[in-house]
mmCIF file of C-alpha atoms and ligand atoms in Angstrom:
data_model
loop_
_atom_site.group_PDB
_atom_site.id
_atom_site.type_symbol
_atom_site.label_atom_id
_atom_site.label_comp_id
_atom_site.label_asym_id
_atom_site.label_seq_id
_atom_site.Cartn_x
_atom_site.Cartn_y
_atom_site.Cartn_z
ATOM 1 C CA MET A 1044 20.786 24.211 11.301
ATOM 2 C CA LYS A 1045 19.097 20.993 10.310
ATOM 3 C CA VAL A 1046 19.448 17.638 12.007
ATOM 4 C CA LYS A 1047 17.945 14.257 11.246
ATOM 5 C CA ILE A 1048 15.473 13.078 13.862
ATOM 6 C CA GLU A 1049 15.857 9.496 15.045
ATOM 7 C CA VAL A 1050 13.226 7.980 17.306
ATOM 8 C CA SER A 1051 14.546 5.660 20.020
ATOM 9 C CA ALA A 1052 12.128 2.922 20.973
ATOM 10 C CA ARG A 1053 12.468 1.402 24.449
ATOM 11 C CA HIS A 1054 15.706 -0.581 24.670
ATOM 12 C CA ILE A 1055 18.262 -2.083 27.003
ATOM 13 C CA HIS A 1056 22.048 -1.793 27.262
ATOM 14 C CA LEU A 1057 23.774 -4.578 29.196
ATOM 15 C CA CYS A 1058 27.193 -4.876 30.809
ATOM 16 C CA GLN A 1059 29.143 -8.020 29.845
ATOM 17 C CA LYS A 1060 28.558 -9.580 33.279
ATOM 18 C CA ASP A 1061 24.785 -9.231 32.880
ATOM 19 C CA ILE A 1062 24.922 -10.534 29.287
ATOM 20 C CA GLU A 1063 26.628 -13.675 30.560
ATOM 21 C CA PHE A 1064 24.227 -14.036 33.483
ATOM 22 C CA LEU A 1065 21.187 -13.829 31.188
ATOM 23 C CA PHE A 1066 22.434 -15.602 28.061
ATOM 24 C CA GLY A 1067 25.354 -17.789 29.149
ATOM 25 C CA LYS A 1068 29.092 -17.753 29.702
ATOM 26 C CA ASN A 1069 31.191 -15.859 27.113
ATOM 27 C CA TYR A 1070 27.990 -14.984 25.248
ATOM 28 C CA LYS A 1071 28.243 -12.301 22.575
ATOM 29 C CA LEU A 1072 25.279 -10.264 21.329
ATOM 30 C CA ASN A 1073 24.333 -10.984 17.716
ATOM 31 C CA ILE A 1074 24.205 -8.016 15.360
ATOM 32 C CA LYS A 1075 20.866 -7.567 13.617
ATOM 33 C CA ARG A 1076 21.409 -4.079 12.227
ATOM 34 C CA GLU A 1077 23.939 -1.261 12.563
ATOM 35 C CA LEU A 1078 22.647 1.956 14.147
ATOM 36 C CA SER A 1079 23.482 5.512 13.117
ATOM 37 C CA GLN A 1080 26.129 5.996 15.773
ATOM 38 C CA PRO A 1081 29.423 4.289 14.877
ATOM 39 C CA GLU A 1082 29.840 0.775 16.358
ATOM 40 C CA GLN A 1083 26.375 0.788 17.940
ATOM 41 C CA PHE A 1084 24.019 -1.983 16.854
ATOM 42 C CA LEU A 1085 20.600 -3.487 17.345
ATOM 43 C CA SER A 1086 21.045 -7.086 18.498
ATOM 44 C CA ASN A 1087 18.807 -10.086 17.956
ATOM 45 C CA GLU A 1088 18.472 -10.509 21.702
ATOM 46 C CA LYS A 1089 15.287 -9.448 23.454
ATOM 47 C CA LEU A 1090 14.287 -9.271 27.101
ATOM 48 C CA THR A 1091 11.167 -8.721 29.162
ATOM 49 C CA ILE A 1092 11.051 -5.977 31.791
ATOM 50 C CA GLN A 1093 9.174 -6.801 34.966
ATOM 51 C CA ASN A 1094 8.163 -4.593 37.862
ATOM 52 C CA GLN A 1095 5.882 -6.217 40.435
ATOM 53 C CA ASN A 1096 3.124 -7.795 38.316
ATOM 54 C CA TYR A 1097 3.642 -5.525 35.339
ATOM 55 C CA PHE A 1098 5.545 -6.597 32.239
ATOM 56 C CA ILE A 1099 6.706 -5.246 28.894
ATOM 57 C CA GLU A 1100 7.948 -7.973 26.562
ATOM 58 C CA ASN A 1101 10.198 -8.086 23.533
ATOM 59 C CA ILE A 1102 12.544 -5.253 24.348
ATOM 60 C CA SER A 1103 15.597 -5.077 22.130
ATOM 61 C CA VAL A 1104 19.081 -5.165 23.551
ATOM 62 C CA LEU A 1105 21.519 -2.745 21.917
ATOM 63 C CA GLY A 1106 25.202 -3.522 21.601
ATOM 64 C CA PRO A 1107 28.054 -3.474 22.184
ATOM 65 C CA ALA A 1108 28.192 -4.241 25.918
ATOM 66 C CA ARG A 1109 28.294 -1.137 28.089
ATOM 67 C CA GLU A 1110 30.053 -0.482 31.360
ATOM 68 C CA LYS A 1111 26.712 -0.377 33.204
ATOM 69 C CA THR A 1112 23.370 -1.985 32.473
ATOM 70 C CA GLN A 1113 20.778 0.631 31.561
ATOM 71 C CA VAL A 1114 17.111 0.312 30.631
ATOM 72 C CA GLU A 1115 15.645 3.163 28.558
ATOM 73 C CA ILE A 1116 11.873 3.432 28.490
ATOM 74 C CA SER A 1117 9.335 6.155 27.785
ATOM 75 C CA MET A 1118 7.214 7.925 30.384
ATOM 76 C CA THR A 1119 4.245 5.969 29.032
ATOM 77 C CA ASP A 1120 6.123 2.702 29.650
ATOM 78 C CA ALA A 1121 7.021 3.848 33.164
ATOM 79 C CA ARG A 1122 3.329 4.387 33.911
ATOM 80 C CA LYS A 1123 2.468 0.990 32.511
ATOM 81 C CA LEU A 1124 5.145 -0.672 34.664
ATOM 82 C CA LYS A 1125 4.265 1.469 37.694
ATOM 83 C CA ILE A 1126 7.929 2.459 37.895
ATOM 84 C CA ASN A 1127 8.948 5.769 39.385
ATOM 85 C CA THR A 1128 11.598 6.878 36.982
ATOM 86 C CA GLU A 1129 13.338 10.081 36.066
ATOM 87 C CA ILE A 1130 14.517 11.782 32.934
ATOM 88 C CA ARG A 1131 18.265 11.306 32.931
ATOM 89 C CA GLU A 1132 21.206 11.550 30.602
ATOM 90 C CA SER A 1133 22.583 8.211 29.485
ATOM 91 C CA GLY A 1134 24.977 6.770 32.094
ATOM 92 C CA ASP A 1135 23.655 8.923 34.941
ATOM 93 C CA LEU A 1136 22.087 6.111 36.944
ATOM 94 C CA VAL A 1137 22.699 7.050 40.595
ATOM 95 C CA ASN A 1138 19.533 6.605 42.666
ATOM 96 C CA THR A 1139 17.449 5.467 39.707
ATOM 97 C CA THR A 1140 14.916 2.655 39.995
ATOM 98 C CA GLY A 1141 15.691 -0.999 39.308
ATOM 99 C CA CYS A 1142 13.604 -3.713 37.700
ATOM 100 C CA ILE A 1143 13.741 -7.383 36.781
ATOM 101 C CA LEU A 1144 15.009 -8.426 33.347
ATOM 102 C CA ILE A 1145 13.839 -11.774 32.015
ATOM 103 C CA ALA A 1146 15.658 -13.688 29.275
ATOM 104 C CA PRO A 1147 13.897 -16.012 26.778
ATOM 105 C CA ASN A 1148 15.238 -18.979 28.803
ATOM 106 C CA LYS A 1149 13.284 -17.524 31.802
ATOM 107 C CA LYS A 1150 16.454 -16.555 33.611
ATOM 108 C CA LYS A 1151 15.759 -13.501 35.775
ATOM 109 C CA LEU A 1152 18.133 -10.693 36.661
ATOM 110 C CA GLN A 1153 17.207 -8.168 39.332
ATOM 111 C CA ILE A 1154 18.958 -4.857 38.723
ATOM 112 C CA ALA A 1155 19.133 -2.465 41.681
ATOM 113 C CA GLN A 1156 19.127 0.646 39.484
ATOM 114 C CA GLY A 1157 19.347 1.693 35.861
ATOM 115 C CA VAL A 1158 15.826 2.343 34.601
ATOM 116 C CA ILE A 1159 15.645 5.803 33.025
ATOM 117 C CA VAL A 1160 13.730 7.907 30.565
ATOM 118 C CA ALA A 1161 16.534 9.216 28.369
ATOM 119 C CA LYS A 1162 16.879 12.976 28.144
ATOM 120 C CA ARG A 1163 16.536 13.997 24.518
ATOM 121 C CA HIS A 1164 19.852 14.844 22.920
ATOM 122 C CA ILE A 1165 21.730 15.552 19.727
ATOM 123 C CA HIS A 1166 24.870 13.639 18.791
ATOM 124 C CA VAL A 1167 27.299 16.086 17.224
ATOM 125 C CA ASN A 1168 30.693 15.439 15.664
ATOM 126 C CA PRO A 1169 33.322 18.177 16.239
ATOM 127 C CA ASN A 1170 33.435 18.621 12.456
ATOM 128 C CA ASP A 1171 29.738 19.504 12.242
ATOM 129 C CA GLU A 1172 28.718 23.135 11.798
ATOM 130 C CA ILE A 1173 26.670 22.910 15.003
ATOM 131 C CA ALA A 1174 29.837 22.303 17.052
ATOM 132 C CA LYS A 1175 30.897 25.907 16.289
ATOM 133 C CA PHE A 1176 27.896 27.272 18.171
ATOM 134 C CA PHE A 1177 27.640 24.953 21.160
ATOM 135 C CA LYS A 1178 29.913 23.181 23.603
ATOM 136 C CA ASN A 1179 29.377 19.692 24.954
ATOM 137 C CA GLY A 1180 26.559 19.659 27.509
ATOM 138 C CA ASP A 1181 24.849 22.821 26.256
ATOM 139 C CA GLU A 1182 21.135 22.716 25.655
ATOM 140 C CA CYS A 1183 19.247 23.935 22.605
ATOM 141 C CA ASN A 1184 15.745 24.156 21.200
ATOM 142 C CA LEU A 1185 14.837 21.597 18.602
ATOM 143 C CA LYS A 1186 11.928 22.439 16.336
ATOM 144 C CA ILE A 1187 10.054 19.643 14.601
ATOM 145 C CA LYS A 1188 7.303 20.416 12.127
ATOM 146 C CA THR A 1189 5.089 17.723 10.669
ATOM 147 C CA LYS A 1190 1.940 18.202 8.602
ATOM 148 C CA PHE A 1191 -0.410 18.677 11.533
ATOM 149 C CA ARG A 1192 1.790 19.281 14.553
ATOM 150 C CA SER A 1193 4.755 21.483 15.151
ATOM 151 C CA LEU A 1194 6.676 21.211 18.357
ATOM 152 C CA ILE A 1195 9.600 22.988 19.950
ATOM 153 C CA LEU A 1196 11.532 20.656 22.229
ATOM 154 C CA GLY A 1197 13.470 22.771 24.717
ATOM 155 C CA GLN A 1198 16.306 21.536 26.927
ATOM 156 C CA THR A 1199 17.689 19.250 24.244
ATOM 157 C CA VAL A 1200 21.237 18.342 25.224
ATOM 158 C CA ILE A 1201 24.076 18.799 22.753
ATOM 159 C CA ARG A 1202 26.601 16.000 23.054
ATOM 160 C CA ILE A 1203 29.836 16.421 21.130
ATOM 161 C CA SER A 1204 32.305 13.605 20.482
ATOM 162 C CA ASP A 1205 34.482 12.467 17.600
ATOM 163 C CA LYS A 1206 32.730 9.111 18.017
ATOM 164 C CA PHE A 1207 29.380 10.658 17.068
ATOM 165 C CA ARG A 1208 27.518 11.136 13.809
ATOM 166 C CA LEU A 1209 25.020 13.987 13.607
ATOM 167 C CA ALA A 1210 21.527 12.895 14.715
ATOM 168 C CA ALA A 1211 18.884 13.975 17.219
ATOM 169 C CA HIS A 1212 17.496 11.259 19.495
ATOM 170 C CA ILE A 1213 14.004 11.565 20.916
ATOM 171 C CA ASP A 1214 11.791 8.883 22.422
ATOM 172 C CA THR A 1215 8.475 7.518 21.194
ATOM 173 C CA ASP A 1216 6.393 9.797 23.436
ATOM 174 C CA GLU A 1217 8.128 12.849 21.987
ATOM 175 C CA ALA A 1218 7.824 11.532 18.437
ATOM 176 C CA ASN A 1219 4.110 10.889 18.904
ATOM 177 C CA ALA A 1220 3.630 14.334 20.405
ATOM 178 C CA ALA A 1221 5.127 15.746 17.201
ATOM 179 C CA GLY A 1222 3.078 13.421 15.000
ATOM 180 C CA ILE A 1223 6.133 11.888 13.333
ATOM 181 C CA THR A 1224 5.314 9.090 10.892
ATOM 182 C CA GLU A 1225 8.196 9.287 8.417
ATOM 183 C CA GLU A 1226 11.789 10.418 8.061
ATOM 184 C CA ILE A 1227 12.071 14.004 9.189
ATOM 185 C CA PHE A 1228 14.617 16.719 9.938
ATOM 186 C CA GLY A 1229 14.443 19.130 12.830
ATOM 187 C CA GLU A 1230 15.847 22.603 13.199
ATOM 188 C CA ILE A 1231 18.224 23.604 15.969
ATOM 189 C CA PHE A 1232 18.156 27.101 17.427
HETATM 190 ZN ZN1 ZN B 1310 21.568 8.951 21.409
#
């Protein structure tokens, strides 16, 4: 079974309260580009992540607003920021590390938790063939083969929802490990 691989760069999801704190009252994120998952979009808004004296600038905010603010970075980013983080599924933020988020207007928001390295996953619609072989929360192997590197990514979570469109999401560390430079499909088994 084939699935399109999409590489998630570091990004931030904000709750409405945090959007208003950072950007102003009743502020709405501006849509730059629609993403593959229905209603999800890349916004024009960017923030800086700070931990102690370490910074990563220009991190895109994804919309729409979420229930909880969540910062998704790679393991490489975590090292750079000297943040102790964990690989977690989206939304599973209990006992994760916090950081400071800085808006272009220099406004700073300290979040107590929410920095994660996202666990790789596949968005599956119940109508997809794959949904016949797995249930929500199952894990699979995802094989990616590029010209010079082939990689089997174990423990890839299958997430099934009628709000999803079929796509595998891996982060930039995983994409680099597989040598991905162009559009590519993986194989689920
Ligand atoms: Zn995803």
